[in-house]
Amino acid sequence: MIKYKCLVTSVTFILFGLSINAQTPKEPLSSKLYFPFDIGYLNSPRNNLKPGIIVKMAIEYRLHSTQGLYFRLNYDNRSNSYENQEVQGTNIVKGKIKFNDYLGGIGYRIRGNYKFRQFALLQTGISTCQYQNIETSDVNFIVKDKKKDIPVIKLTAGAEYYIGKSAALTFEAGYIWHLEDTPFGQNQMNEGALSFSVGLTTTLF
């Protein structure tokens, strides 16, 4: 049910944005299609995970190149290590875990001046949690990869400093909520992750 609610919410935002698109000045597609890339610090204390790294890649379509509504699709990779005796689904009490986040959503950008802009972004999607488990076969030990898909919601706020007409240095702060339990806890909404990242966004041309 939660997955369907997330989908309906996303579609509603998209239709709302498209209805406004007709009111915006016409610009070339190349000036409205951006490709953000960020890397940064990740903290997931409620998951009993140690601080880690987040790498974010995205494609962003802006209804107006400098301000207003925009849509963004993200592929984010979160990587943490852990040491926990009570991990569900694995007998490895010390290891690494990865989350691959597939996100889509809508945001709004405010143009402060010629070079400085601020923005906010709300996204929903699926996170694939990857971790390992040791199994025995006769006298052999086999390390197997395990996965779990978890619906998520992410809220991001950030700022951009433009070093060119269509290229900017970026800073983002984001928090992602897991809508189902992960193998590292049983308190759903408290099992989120806070991130701070820096990067670059630019058009192709």
PDB file of N, CA and C in Angstrom, residues 73-126:
ATOM      1  N   LEU A  73      15.783  12.569 -11.643  1.00  0.00           N
ATOM      2  CA  LEU A  73      15.944  11.136 -11.440  1.00  0.00           C
ATOM      3  C   LEU A  73      17.340  10.890 -10.889  1.00  0.00           C
ATOM      4  N   ASN A  74      17.422  10.128  -9.805  1.00  0.00           N
ATOM      5  CA  ASN A  74      18.704   9.868  -9.139  1.00  0.00           C
ATOM      6  C   ASN A  74      19.035   8.384  -9.089  1.00  0.00           C
ATOM      7  N   TYR A  75      20.334   8.099  -9.240  1.00  0.00           N
ATOM      8  CA  TYR A  75      20.874   6.803  -8.848  1.00  0.00           C
ATOM      9  C   TYR A  75      21.953   7.105  -7.808  1.00  0.00           C
ATOM     10  N   ASP A  76      21.675   6.751  -6.545  1.00  0.00           N
ATOM     11  CA  ASP A  76      22.596   7.026  -5.448  1.00  0.00           C
ATOM     12  C   ASP A  76      23.132   5.715  -4.885  1.00  0.00           C
ATOM     13  N   ASN A  77      24.401   5.744  -4.510  1.00  0.00           N
ATOM     14  CA  ASN A  77      25.012   4.576  -3.874  1.00  0.00           C
ATOM     15  C   ASN A  77      25.489   4.959  -2.491  1.00  0.00           C
ATOM     16  N   ARG A  78      24.935   4.262  -1.467  1.00  0.00           N
ATOM     17  CA  ARG A  78      25.358   4.478  -0.086  1.00  0.00           C
ATOM     18  C   ARG A  78      26.140   3.263   0.395  1.00  0.00           C
ATOM     19  N   SER A  79      27.257   3.513   1.048  1.00  0.00           N
ATOM     20  CA  SER A  79      28.117   2.422   1.504  1.00  0.00           C
ATOM     21  C   SER A  79      28.506   2.650   2.961  1.00  0.00           C
ATOM     22  N   ASN A  80      28.238   1.645   3.795  1.00  0.00           N
ATOM     23  CA  ASN A  80      28.579   1.701   5.223  1.00  0.00           C
ATOM     24  C   ASN A  80      29.241   0.397   5.649  1.00  0.00           C
ATOM     25  N   SER A  81      29.917   0.450   6.788  1.00  0.00           N
ATOM     26  CA  SER A  81      30.372  -0.769   7.456  1.00  0.00           C
ATOM     27  C   SER A  81      29.604  -0.903   8.766  1.00  0.00           C
ATOM     28  N   TYR A  82      29.585  -2.112   9.332  1.00  0.00           N
ATOM     29  CA  TYR A  82      28.828  -2.339  10.551  1.00  0.00           C
ATOM     30  C   TYR A  82      29.521  -3.378  11.430  1.00  0.00           C
ATOM     31  N   GLU A  83      29.176  -3.349  12.684  1.00  0.00           N
ATOM     32  CA  GLU A  83      29.581  -4.382  13.639  1.00  0.00           C
ATOM     33  C   GLU A  83      28.420  -4.548  14.601  1.00  0.00           C
ATOM     34  N   ASN A  84      27.650  -5.620  14.407  1.00  0.00           N
ATOM     35  CA  ASN A  84      26.388  -5.777  15.120  1.00  0.00           C
ATOM     36  C   ASN A  84      26.091  -7.260  15.288  1.00  0.00           C
ATOM     37  N   GLN A  85      25.767  -7.664  16.492  1.00  0.00           N
ATOM     38  CA  GLN A  85      25.486  -9.069  16.764  1.00  0.00           C
ATOM     39  C   GLN A  85      24.062  -9.465  16.378  1.00  0.00           C
ATOM     40  N   GLU A  86      23.185  -8.497  16.093  1.00  0.00           N
ATOM     41  CA  GLU A  86      21.773  -8.796  15.882  1.00  0.00           C
ATOM     42  C   GLU A  86      21.287  -8.346  14.505  1.00  0.00           C
ATOM     43  N   VAL A  87      22.019  -8.720  13.466  1.00  0.00           N
ATOM     44  CA  VAL A  87      21.624  -8.389  12.109  1.00  0.00           C
ATOM     45  C   VAL A  87      20.709  -9.483  11.581  1.00  0.00           C
ATOM     46  N   GLN A  88      19.534  -9.088  11.080  1.00  0.00           N
ATOM     47  CA  GLN A  88      18.591 -10.070  10.559  1.00  0.00           C
ATOM     48  C   GLN A  88      19.015 -10.537   9.169  1.00  0.00           C
ATOM     49  N   GLY A  89      18.992 -11.853   8.939  1.00  0.00           N
ATOM     50  CA  GLY A  89      19.240 -12.382   7.608  1.00  0.00           C
ATOM     51  C   GLY A  89      20.681 -12.674   7.291  1.00  0.00           C
ATOM     52  N   THR A  90      21.603 -12.425   8.212  1.00  0.00           N
ATOM     53  CA  THR A  90      23.008 -12.743   7.971  1.00  0.00           C
ATOM     54  C   THR A  90      23.673 -13.139   9.279  1.00  0.00           C
ATOM     55  N   ASN A  91      24.651 -14.027   9.164  1.00  0.00           N
ATOM     56  CA  ASN A  91      25.423 -14.433  10.342  1.00  0.00           C
ATOM     57  C   ASN A  91      26.781 -13.742  10.390  1.00  0.00           C
ATOM     58  N   ILE A  92      26.986 -12.758   9.511  1.00  0.00           N
ATOM     59  CA  ILE A  92      28.215 -11.961   9.521  1.00  0.00           C
ATOM     60  C   ILE A  92      27.985 -10.772  10.449  1.00  0.00           C
ATOM     61  N   VAL A  93      28.665 -10.746  11.566  1.00  0.00           N
ATOM     62  CA  VAL A  93      28.423  -9.698  12.566  1.00  0.00           C
ATOM     63  C   VAL A  93      29.281  -8.460  12.327  1.00  0.00           C
ATOM     64  N   LYS A  94      30.228  -8.528  11.409  1.00  0.00           N
ATOM     65  CA  LYS A  94      31.069  -7.386  11.073  1.00  0.00           C
ATOM     66  C   LYS A  94      31.316  -7.404   9.576  1.00  0.00           C
ATOM     67  N   GLY A  95      30.864  -6.358   8.890  1.00  0.00           N
ATOM     68  CA  GLY A  95      31.010  -6.363   7.437  1.00  0.00           C
ATOM     69  C   GLY A  95      30.617  -5.048   6.807  1.00  0.00           C
ATOM     70  N   LYS A  96      30.237  -5.109   5.524  1.00  0.00           N
ATOM     71  CA  LYS A  96      29.858  -3.922   4.759  1.00  0.00           C
ATOM     72  C   LYS A  96      28.454  -4.103   4.217  1.00  0.00           C
ATOM     73  N   ILE A  97      27.787  -2.990   4.018  1.00  0.00           N
ATOM     74  CA  ILE A  97      26.450  -2.988   3.435  1.00  0.00           C
ATOM     75  C   ILE A  97      26.351  -1.837   2.442  1.00  0.00           C
ATOM     76  N   LYS A  98      25.606  -2.075   1.356  1.00  0.00           N
ATOM     77  CA  LYS A  98      25.409  -1.051   0.341  1.00  0.00           C
ATOM     78  C   LYS A  98      23.914  -0.866   0.095  1.00  0.00           C
ATOM     79  N   PHE A  99      23.547   0.379  -0.180  1.00  0.00           N
ATOM     80  CA  PHE A  99      22.192   0.707  -0.587  1.00  0.00           C
ATOM     81  C   PHE A  99      22.265   1.373  -1.960  1.00  0.00           C
ATOM     82  N   ASN A 100      21.593   0.803  -2.949  1.00  0.00           N
ATOM     83  CA  ASN A 100      21.474   1.435  -4.259  1.00  0.00           C
ATOM     84  C   ASN A 100      20.086   2.051  -4.348  1.00  0.00           C
ATOM     85  N   ASP A 101      20.020   3.388  -4.387  1.00  0.00           N
ATOM     86  CA  ASP A 101      18.750   4.117  -4.360  1.00  0.00           C
ATOM     87  C   ASP A 101      18.354   4.546  -5.767  1.00  0.00           C
ATOM     88  N   TYR A 102      17.136   4.176  -6.171  1.00  0.00           N
ATOM     89  CA  TYR A 102      16.572   4.592  -7.461  1.00  0.00           C
ATOM     90  C   TYR A 102      15.417   5.538  -7.149  1.00  0.00           C
ATOM     91  N   LEU A 103      15.615   6.835  -7.420  1.00  0.00           N
ATOM     92  CA  LEU A 103      14.715   7.874  -6.937  1.00  0.00           C
ATOM     93  C   LEU A 103      14.216   8.767  -8.066  1.00  0.00           C
ATOM     94  N   GLY A 104      13.011   9.263  -7.897  1.00  0.00           N
ATOM     95  CA  GLY A 104      12.457  10.247  -8.812  1.00  0.00           C
ATOM     96  C   GLY A 104      11.575  11.216  -8.059  1.00  0.00           C
ATOM     97  N   GLY A 105      11.578  12.495  -8.483  1.00  0.00           N
ATOM     98  CA  GLY A 105      10.749  13.451  -7.782  1.00  0.00           C
ATOM     99  C   GLY A 105      10.802  14.842  -8.379  1.00  0.00           C
ATOM    100  N   ILE A 106      10.250  15.773  -7.636  1.00  0.00           N
ATOM    101  CA  ILE A 106      10.095  17.151  -8.098  1.00  0.00           C
ATOM    102  C   ILE A 106      10.715  18.106  -7.081  1.00  0.00           C
ATOM    103  N   GLY A 107      11.264  19.224  -7.589  1.00  0.00           N
ATOM    104  CA  GLY A 107      11.891  20.207  -6.725  1.00  0.00           C
ATOM    105  C   GLY A 107      11.588  21.627  -7.170  1.00  0.00           C
ATOM    106  N   TYR A 108      12.098  22.566  -6.393  1.00  0.00           N
ATOM    107  CA  TYR A 108      11.908  23.982  -6.712  1.00  0.00           C
ATOM    108  C   TYR A 108      13.215  24.727  -6.451  1.00  0.00           C
ATOM    109  N   ARG A 109      13.571  25.603  -7.398  1.00  0.00           N
ATOM    110  CA  ARG A 109      14.835  26.351  -7.313  1.00  0.00           C
ATOM    111  C   ARG A 109      14.537  27.846  -7.187  1.00  0.00           C
ATOM    112  N   ILE A 110      15.270  28.516  -6.283  1.00  0.00           N
ATOM    113  CA  ILE A 110      15.143  29.960  -6.083  1.00  0.00           C
ATOM    114  C   ILE A 110      16.424  30.636  -6.545  1.00  0.00           C
ATOM    115  N   ARG A 111      16.288  31.626  -7.384  1.00  0.00           N
ATOM    116  CA  ARG A 111      17.450  32.355  -7.887  1.00  0.00           C
ATOM    117  C   ARG A 111      17.729  33.540  -6.982  1.00  0.00           C
ATOM    118  N   GLY A 112      18.810  33.444  -6.185  1.00  0.00           N
ATOM    119  CA  GLY A 112      19.161  34.529  -5.284  1.00  0.00           C
ATOM    120  C   GLY A 112      19.777  35.701  -6.013  1.00  0.00           C
ATOM    121  N   ASN A 113      20.813  35.436  -6.798  1.00  0.00           N
ATOM    122  CA  ASN A 113      21.418  36.457  -7.654  1.00  0.00           C
ATOM    123  C   ASN A 113      21.971  35.754  -8.882  1.00  0.00           C
ATOM    124  N   TYR A 114      22.846  36.420  -9.608  1.00  0.00           N
ATOM    125  CA  TYR A 114      23.320  35.867 -10.874  1.00  0.00           C
ATOM    126  C   TYR A 114      24.032  34.531 -10.693  1.00  0.00           C
ATOM    127  N   LYS A 115      24.781  34.363  -9.595  1.00  0.00           N
ATOM    128  CA  LYS A 115      25.586  33.156  -9.419  1.00  0.00           C
ATOM    129  C   LYS A 115      25.088  32.200  -8.333  1.00  0.00           C
ATOM    130  N   PHE A 116      24.331  32.697  -7.386  1.00  0.00           N
ATOM    131  CA  PHE A 116      23.952  31.880  -6.234  1.00  0.00           C
ATOM    132  C   PHE A 116      22.472  31.515  -6.296  1.00  0.00           C
ATOM    133  N   ARG A 117      22.180  30.200  -6.163  1.00  0.00           N
ATOM    134  CA  ARG A 117      20.799  29.732  -6.185  1.00  0.00           C
ATOM    135  C   ARG A 117      20.600  28.666  -5.103  1.00  0.00           C
ATOM    136  N   GLN A 118      19.369  28.575  -4.606  1.00  0.00           N
ATOM    137  CA  GLN A 118      19.011  27.586  -3.591  1.00  0.00           C
ATOM    138  C   GLN A 118      17.897  26.706  -4.133  1.00  0.00           C
ATOM    139  N   PHE A 119      17.804  25.487  -3.606  1.00  0.00           N
ATOM    140  CA  PHE A 119      16.785  24.579  -4.118  1.00  0.00           C
ATOM    141  C   PHE A 119      16.377  23.570  -3.049  1.00  0.00           C
ATOM    142  N   ALA A 120      15.206  22.965  -3.274  1.00  0.00           N
ATOM    143  CA  ALA A 120      14.703  21.869  -2.434  1.00  0.00           C
ATOM    144  C   ALA A 120      14.157  20.793  -3.356  1.00  0.00           C
ATOM    145  N   LEU A 121      14.135  19.549  -2.854  1.00  0.00           N
ATOM    146  CA  LEU A 121      13.770  18.413  -3.702  1.00  0.00           C
ATOM    147  C   LEU A 121      13.111  17.332  -2.854  1.00  0.00           C
ATOM    148  N   LEU A 122      11.978  16.816  -3.333  1.00  0.00           N
ATOM    149  CA  LEU A 122      11.295  15.696  -2.679  1.00  0.00           C
ATOM    150  C   LEU A 122      11.225  14.538  -3.657  1.00  0.00           C
ATOM    151  N   GLN A 123      11.728  13.372  -3.233  1.00  0.00           N
ATOM    152  CA  GLN A 123      11.774  12.201  -4.103  1.00  0.00           C
ATOM    153  C   GLN A 123      11.264  10.954  -3.388  1.00  0.00           C
ATOM    154  N   THR A 124      10.836   9.991  -4.181  1.00  0.00           N
ATOM    155  CA  THR A 124      10.463   8.682  -3.664  1.00  0.00           C
ATOM    156  C   THR A 124      10.986   7.618  -4.616  1.00  0.00           C
ATOM    157  N   GLY A 125      11.079   6.392  -4.118  1.00  0.00           N
ATOM    158  CA  GLY A 125      11.599   5.325  -4.963  1.00  0.00           C
ATOM    159  C   GLY A 125      11.894   4.069  -4.188  1.00  0.00           C
ATOM    160  N   ILE A 126      12.825   3.277  -4.708  1.00  0.00           N
ATOM    161  CA  ILE A 126      13.194   1.995  -4.128  1.00  0.00           C
ATOM    162  C   ILE A 126      14.690   1.977  -3.831  1.00  0.00           C
TER     163      ILE A 126
END
